[in-house]
mmCIF file of C-alpha atoms in Angstrom:
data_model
loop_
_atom_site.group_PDB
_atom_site.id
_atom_site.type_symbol
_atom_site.label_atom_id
_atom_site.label_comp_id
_atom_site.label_asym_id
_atom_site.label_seq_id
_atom_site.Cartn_x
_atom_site.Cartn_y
_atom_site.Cartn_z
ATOM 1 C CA UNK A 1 2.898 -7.869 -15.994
ATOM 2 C CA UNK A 2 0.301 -4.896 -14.810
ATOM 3 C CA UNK A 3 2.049 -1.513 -14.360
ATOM 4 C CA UNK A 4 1.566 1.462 -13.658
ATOM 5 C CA UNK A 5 3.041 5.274 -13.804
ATOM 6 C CA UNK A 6 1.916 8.232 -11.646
ATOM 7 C CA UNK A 7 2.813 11.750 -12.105
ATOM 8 C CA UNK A 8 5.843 13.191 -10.100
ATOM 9 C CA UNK A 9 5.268 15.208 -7.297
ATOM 10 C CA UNK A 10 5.400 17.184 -5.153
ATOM 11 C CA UNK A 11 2.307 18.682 -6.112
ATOM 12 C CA UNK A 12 2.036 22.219 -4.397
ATOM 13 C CA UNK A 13 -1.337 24.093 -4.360
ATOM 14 C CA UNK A 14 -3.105 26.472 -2.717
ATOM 15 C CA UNK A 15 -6.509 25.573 -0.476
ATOM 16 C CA UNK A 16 -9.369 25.519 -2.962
ATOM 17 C CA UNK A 17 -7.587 24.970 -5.861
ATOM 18 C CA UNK A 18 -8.132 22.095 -8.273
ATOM 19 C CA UNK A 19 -6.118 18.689 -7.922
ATOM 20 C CA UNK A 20 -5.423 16.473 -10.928
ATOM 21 C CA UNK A 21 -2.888 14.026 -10.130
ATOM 22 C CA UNK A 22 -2.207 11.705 -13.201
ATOM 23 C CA UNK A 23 -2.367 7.915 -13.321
ATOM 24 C CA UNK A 24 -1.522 5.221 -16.121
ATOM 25 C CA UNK A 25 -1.615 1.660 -16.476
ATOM 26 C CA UNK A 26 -0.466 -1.155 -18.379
ATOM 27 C CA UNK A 27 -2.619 -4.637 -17.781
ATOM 28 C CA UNK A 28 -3.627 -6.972 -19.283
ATOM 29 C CA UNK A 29 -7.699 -7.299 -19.375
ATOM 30 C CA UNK A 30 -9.473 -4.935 -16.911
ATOM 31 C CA UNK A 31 -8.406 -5.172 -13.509
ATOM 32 C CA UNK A 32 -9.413 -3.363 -10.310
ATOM 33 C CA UNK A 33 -8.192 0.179 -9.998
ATOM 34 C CA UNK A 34 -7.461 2.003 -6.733
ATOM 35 C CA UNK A 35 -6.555 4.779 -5.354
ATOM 36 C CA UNK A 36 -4.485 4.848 -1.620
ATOM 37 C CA UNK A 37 -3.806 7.912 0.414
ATOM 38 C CA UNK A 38 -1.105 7.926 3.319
ATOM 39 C CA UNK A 39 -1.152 11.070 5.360
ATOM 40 C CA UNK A 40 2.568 11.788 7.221
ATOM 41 C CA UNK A 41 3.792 8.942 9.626
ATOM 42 C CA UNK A 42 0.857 6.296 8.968
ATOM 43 C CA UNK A 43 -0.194 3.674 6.953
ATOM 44 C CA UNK A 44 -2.346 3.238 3.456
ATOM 45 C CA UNK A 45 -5.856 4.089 3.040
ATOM 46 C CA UNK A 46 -7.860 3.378 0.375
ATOM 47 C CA UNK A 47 -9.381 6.178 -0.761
ATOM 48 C CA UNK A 48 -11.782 4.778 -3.866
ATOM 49 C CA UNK A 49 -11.468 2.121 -6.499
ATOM 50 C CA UNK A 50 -13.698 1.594 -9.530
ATOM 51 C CA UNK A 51 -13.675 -2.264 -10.450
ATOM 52 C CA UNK A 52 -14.588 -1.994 -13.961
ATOM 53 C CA UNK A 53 -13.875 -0.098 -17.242
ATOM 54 C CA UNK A 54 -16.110 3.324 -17.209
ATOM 55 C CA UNK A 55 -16.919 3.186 -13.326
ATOM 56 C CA UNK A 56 -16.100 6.259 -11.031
ATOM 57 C CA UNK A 57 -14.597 5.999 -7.652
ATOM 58 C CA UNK A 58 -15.795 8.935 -5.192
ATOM 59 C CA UNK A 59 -14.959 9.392 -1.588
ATOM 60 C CA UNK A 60 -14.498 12.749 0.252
ATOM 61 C CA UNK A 61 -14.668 15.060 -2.635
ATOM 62 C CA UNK A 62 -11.787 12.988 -4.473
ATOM 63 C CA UNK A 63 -12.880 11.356 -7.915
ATOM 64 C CA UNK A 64 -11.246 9.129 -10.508
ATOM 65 C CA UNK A 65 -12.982 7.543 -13.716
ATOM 66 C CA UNK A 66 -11.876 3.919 -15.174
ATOM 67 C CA UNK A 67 -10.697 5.270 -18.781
ATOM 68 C CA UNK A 68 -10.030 2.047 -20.489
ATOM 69 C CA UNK A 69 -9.512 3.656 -24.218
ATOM 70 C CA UNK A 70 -6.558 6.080 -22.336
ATOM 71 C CA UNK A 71 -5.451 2.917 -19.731
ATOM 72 C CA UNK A 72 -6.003 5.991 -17.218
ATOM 73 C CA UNK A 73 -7.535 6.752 -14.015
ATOM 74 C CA UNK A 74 -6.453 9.978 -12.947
ATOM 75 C CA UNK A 75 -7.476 11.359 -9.336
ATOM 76 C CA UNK A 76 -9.316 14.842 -9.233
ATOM 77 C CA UNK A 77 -10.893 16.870 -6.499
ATOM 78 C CA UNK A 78 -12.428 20.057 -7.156
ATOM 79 C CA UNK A 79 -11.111 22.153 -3.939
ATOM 80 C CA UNK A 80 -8.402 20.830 -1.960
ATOM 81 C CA UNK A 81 -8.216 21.679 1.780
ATOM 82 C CA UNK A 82 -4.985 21.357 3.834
ATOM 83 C CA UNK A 83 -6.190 18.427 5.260
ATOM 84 C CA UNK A 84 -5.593 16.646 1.898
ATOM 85 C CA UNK A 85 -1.614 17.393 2.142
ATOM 86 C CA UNK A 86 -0.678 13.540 1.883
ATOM 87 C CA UNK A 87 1.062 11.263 -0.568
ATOM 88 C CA UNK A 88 -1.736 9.306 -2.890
ATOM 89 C CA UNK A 89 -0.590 5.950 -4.584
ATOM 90 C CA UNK A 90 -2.526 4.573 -7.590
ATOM 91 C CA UNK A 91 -2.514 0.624 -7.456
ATOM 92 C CA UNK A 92 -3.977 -2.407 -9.690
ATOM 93 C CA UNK A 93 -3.686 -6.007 -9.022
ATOM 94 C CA UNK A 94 -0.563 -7.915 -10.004
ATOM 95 C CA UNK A 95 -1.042 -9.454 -13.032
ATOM 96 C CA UNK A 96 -1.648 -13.911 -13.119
ATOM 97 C CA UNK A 97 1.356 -13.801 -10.406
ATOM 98 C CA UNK A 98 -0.966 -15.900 -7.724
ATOM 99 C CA UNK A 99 -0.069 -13.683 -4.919
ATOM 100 C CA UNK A 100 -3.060 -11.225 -5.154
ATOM 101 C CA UNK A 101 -0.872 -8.550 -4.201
ATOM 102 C CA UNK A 102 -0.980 -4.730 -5.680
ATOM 103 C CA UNK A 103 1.653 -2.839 -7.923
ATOM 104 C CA UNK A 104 2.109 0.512 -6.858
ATOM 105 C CA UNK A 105 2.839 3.675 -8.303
ATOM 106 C CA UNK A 106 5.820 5.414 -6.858
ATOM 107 C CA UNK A 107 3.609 8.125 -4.890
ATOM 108 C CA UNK A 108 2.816 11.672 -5.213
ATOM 109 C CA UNK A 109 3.284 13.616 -2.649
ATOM 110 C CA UNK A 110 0.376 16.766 -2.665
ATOM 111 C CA UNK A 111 1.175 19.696 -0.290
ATOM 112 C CA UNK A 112 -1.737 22.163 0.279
ATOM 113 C CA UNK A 113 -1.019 25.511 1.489
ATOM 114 C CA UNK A 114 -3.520 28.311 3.206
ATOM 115 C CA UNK B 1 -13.504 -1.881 15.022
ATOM 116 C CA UNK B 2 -12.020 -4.226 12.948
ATOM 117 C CA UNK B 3 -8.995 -3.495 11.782
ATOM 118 C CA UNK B 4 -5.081 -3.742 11.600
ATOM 119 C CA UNK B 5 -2.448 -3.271 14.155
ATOM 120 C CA UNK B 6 1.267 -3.149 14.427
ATOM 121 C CA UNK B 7 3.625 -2.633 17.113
ATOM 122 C CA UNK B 8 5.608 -1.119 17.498
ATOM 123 C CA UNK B 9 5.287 2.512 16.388
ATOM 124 C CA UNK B 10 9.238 3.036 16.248
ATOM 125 C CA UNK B 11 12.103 0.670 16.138
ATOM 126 C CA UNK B 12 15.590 1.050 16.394
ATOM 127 C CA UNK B 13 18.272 -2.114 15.516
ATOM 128 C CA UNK B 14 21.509 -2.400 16.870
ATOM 129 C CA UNK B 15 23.862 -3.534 14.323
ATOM 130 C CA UNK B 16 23.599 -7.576 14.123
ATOM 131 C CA UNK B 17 20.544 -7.984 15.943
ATOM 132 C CA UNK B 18 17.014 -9.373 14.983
ATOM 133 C CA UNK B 19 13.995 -7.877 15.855
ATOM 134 C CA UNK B 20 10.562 -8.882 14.856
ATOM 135 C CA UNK B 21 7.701 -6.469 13.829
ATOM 136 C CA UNK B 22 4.104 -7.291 15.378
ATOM 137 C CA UNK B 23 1.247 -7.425 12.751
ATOM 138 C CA UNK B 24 -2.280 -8.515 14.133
ATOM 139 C CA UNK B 25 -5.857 -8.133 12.499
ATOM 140 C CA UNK B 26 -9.185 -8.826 13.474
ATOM 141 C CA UNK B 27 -10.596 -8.387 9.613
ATOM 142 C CA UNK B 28 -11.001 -12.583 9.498
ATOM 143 C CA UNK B 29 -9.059 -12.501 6.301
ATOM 144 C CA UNK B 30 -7.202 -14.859 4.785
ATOM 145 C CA UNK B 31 -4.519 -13.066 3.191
ATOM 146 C CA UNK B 32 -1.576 -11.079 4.829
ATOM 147 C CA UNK B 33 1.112 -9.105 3.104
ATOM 148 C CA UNK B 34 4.150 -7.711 4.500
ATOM 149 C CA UNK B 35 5.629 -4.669 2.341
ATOM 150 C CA UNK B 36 8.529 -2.670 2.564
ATOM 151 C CA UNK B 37 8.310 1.489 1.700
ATOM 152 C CA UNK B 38 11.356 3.514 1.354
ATOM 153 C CA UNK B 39 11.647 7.439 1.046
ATOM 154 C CA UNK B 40 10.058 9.045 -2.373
ATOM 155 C CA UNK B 41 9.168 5.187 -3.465
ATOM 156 C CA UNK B 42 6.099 3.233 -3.726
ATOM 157 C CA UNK B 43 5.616 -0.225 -1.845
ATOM 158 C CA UNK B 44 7.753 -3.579 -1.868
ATOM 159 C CA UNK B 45 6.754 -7.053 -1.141
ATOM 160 C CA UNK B 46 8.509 -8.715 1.496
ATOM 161 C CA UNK B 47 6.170 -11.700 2.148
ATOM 162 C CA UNK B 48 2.719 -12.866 1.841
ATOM 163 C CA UNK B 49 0.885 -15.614 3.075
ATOM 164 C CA UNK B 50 -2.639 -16.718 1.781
ATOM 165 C CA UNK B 51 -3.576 -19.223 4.600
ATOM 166 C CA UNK B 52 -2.295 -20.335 7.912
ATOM 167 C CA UNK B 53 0.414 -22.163 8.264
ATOM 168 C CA UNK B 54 1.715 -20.967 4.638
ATOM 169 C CA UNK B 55 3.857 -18.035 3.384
ATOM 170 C CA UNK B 56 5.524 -17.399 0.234
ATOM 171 C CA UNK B 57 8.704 -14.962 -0.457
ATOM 172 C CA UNK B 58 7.955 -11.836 -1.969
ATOM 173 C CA UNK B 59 10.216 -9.738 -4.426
ATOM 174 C CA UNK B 60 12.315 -8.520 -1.554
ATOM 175 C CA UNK B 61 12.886 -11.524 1.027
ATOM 176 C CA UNK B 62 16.462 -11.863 1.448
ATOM 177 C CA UNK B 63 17.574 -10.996 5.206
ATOM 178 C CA UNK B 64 13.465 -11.320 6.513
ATOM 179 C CA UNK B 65 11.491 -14.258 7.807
ATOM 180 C CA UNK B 66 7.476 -14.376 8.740
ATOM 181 C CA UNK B 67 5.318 -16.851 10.836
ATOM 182 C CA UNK B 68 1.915 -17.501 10.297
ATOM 183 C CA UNK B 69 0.404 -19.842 13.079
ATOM 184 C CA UNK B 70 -2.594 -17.935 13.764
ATOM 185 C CA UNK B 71 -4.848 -16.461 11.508
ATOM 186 C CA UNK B 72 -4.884 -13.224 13.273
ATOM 187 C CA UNK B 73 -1.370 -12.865 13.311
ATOM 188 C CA UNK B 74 1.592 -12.658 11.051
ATOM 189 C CA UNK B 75 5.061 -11.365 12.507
ATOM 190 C CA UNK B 76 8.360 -10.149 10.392
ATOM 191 C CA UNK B 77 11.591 -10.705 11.976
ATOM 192 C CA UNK B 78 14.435 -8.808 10.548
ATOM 193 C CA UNK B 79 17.380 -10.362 10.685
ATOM 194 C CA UNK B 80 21.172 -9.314 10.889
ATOM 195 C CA UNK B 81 21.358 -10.598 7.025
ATOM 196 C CA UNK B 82 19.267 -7.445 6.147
ATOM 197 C CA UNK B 83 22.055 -4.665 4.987
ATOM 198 C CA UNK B 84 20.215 -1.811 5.129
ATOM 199 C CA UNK B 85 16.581 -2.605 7.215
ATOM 200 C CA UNK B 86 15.719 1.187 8.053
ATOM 201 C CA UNK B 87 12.723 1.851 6.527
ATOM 202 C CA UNK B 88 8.908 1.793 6.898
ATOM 203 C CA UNK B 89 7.478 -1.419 7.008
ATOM 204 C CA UNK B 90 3.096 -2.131 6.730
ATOM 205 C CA UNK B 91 1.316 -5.103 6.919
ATOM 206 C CA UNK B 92 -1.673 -5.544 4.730
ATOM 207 C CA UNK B 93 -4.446 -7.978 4.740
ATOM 208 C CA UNK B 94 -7.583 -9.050 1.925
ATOM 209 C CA UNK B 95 -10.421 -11.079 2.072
ATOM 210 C CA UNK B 96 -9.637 -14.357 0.103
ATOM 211 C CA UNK B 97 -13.211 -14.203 -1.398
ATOM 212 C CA UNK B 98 -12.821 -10.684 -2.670
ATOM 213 C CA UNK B 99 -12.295 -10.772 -6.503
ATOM 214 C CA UNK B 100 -11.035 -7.068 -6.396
ATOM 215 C CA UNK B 101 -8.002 -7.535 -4.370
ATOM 216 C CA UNK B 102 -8.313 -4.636 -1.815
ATOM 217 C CA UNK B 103 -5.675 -4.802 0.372
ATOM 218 C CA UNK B 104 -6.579 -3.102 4.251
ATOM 219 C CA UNK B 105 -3.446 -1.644 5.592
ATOM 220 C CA UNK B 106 -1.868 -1.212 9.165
ATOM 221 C CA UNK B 107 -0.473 2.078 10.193
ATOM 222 C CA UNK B 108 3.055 0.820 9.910
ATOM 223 C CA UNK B 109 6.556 0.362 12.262
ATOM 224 C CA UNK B 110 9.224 2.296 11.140
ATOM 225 C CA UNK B 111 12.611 0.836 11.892
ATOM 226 C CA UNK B 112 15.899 2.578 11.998
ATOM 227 C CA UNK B 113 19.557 0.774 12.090
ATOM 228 C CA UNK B 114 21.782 2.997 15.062
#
């Protein structure tokens, strides 16, 4: 079934410095790709999602490009602020299982300092 | 707003008891997901339901038990059979019609065993 593998974290950085955090997937086809962020104590938001091969997700400064020849769709953001400290999940439909749910990546946790 | 709620915020269990976690939304979807998140991991799936009056096990069901009588609404009840319930727990819901699977989250209940 669909996969996929994020990058370990935590990521530390310092405010204005450049975020890549790495995502890959296994699916079959070319499913819908998303990116969630949860900031501490609450719940998922989605941050972008790029529903076919080639498209780019953008929302608050955060981007991510639908890579289909490197089954990748890494998250970048050219100047992270502290407000970005959160964990970021990378997600894709389940795979033909019926229940329209999401795999998720395991999290990485980014901690911006001043 | 539309959107998702849970109550409550916090929960703590007494050993052998059942308590049941609120999840309400006001999206109109069809689809609710339950999902379970434990420390440095990604996202479980407890339950789902796709229409009223229907709900399916997830990966993770054993010691948990939903309702879904209302469209709005769709409670988790965690029972004594659960051996280790303390963890962070978010409901999710999707438009049926969607063919990108986007799942809207709540901002989660976490529970903890005393």
């Amino acid at each position: 079934g669909n996969s996929v593998t994020q990058m370990e974290g935590p990521v530390t950085l310092s405010e204005e410095a450049f975020l890549t955090i790495n995502c890959t997937y296994t699916a079959t086809g070319y499913p819908s790709l998303f990116w969630y962020v949860q900031y501490p104590g609450e719940g998922l938001q989605l941050l972008l999602k790029a529903t076919k091969a080639d498209d780019k997700g953008s929302n608050k400064g955060f981007e991510a490009t639908y890579r289909k020849e490197t089954t990748s769709f890494h998250l970048e953001k050219g100047s992270v602020q502290v407000s970005d400290s959160a964990v970021y999940f990378c997600a894709l439909p389940e795979e033909d299982t019926g229940r329209r749910a999401l795999t998720f990546g395991s999290g990485t946790r980014l901690q911006v300092q001043p | 707003d539309g959107g998702i709620t849970q109550s409550p915020k916090y929960l703590f269990r007494k050993e052998g008891q059942n308590v049941t976690l609120s999840c309400e939304q006001n999206l109109n979807h069809d689809a609710m997901y339950w999902y379970r998140q434990d420390p440095g991991q990604g996202l479980r799936l407890i339950y789902y339901s796709q229409i009223v009056n229907d709900f399916q096990k997830g990966d993770i069901a054993e010691g948990y038990s939903v309702s879904r009588e209302k469209k709005e609404s769709f409670p988790l009840t965690v029972t004594s059979a659960q051996k280790n319930p303390t963890a962070f727990y978010l409901c999710a819901s999707s438009p049926s019609g969607s063919s990108y699977n986007e799942q809207f989250f709540g901002p989660g209940t976490r529970l903890t065993v005393l």
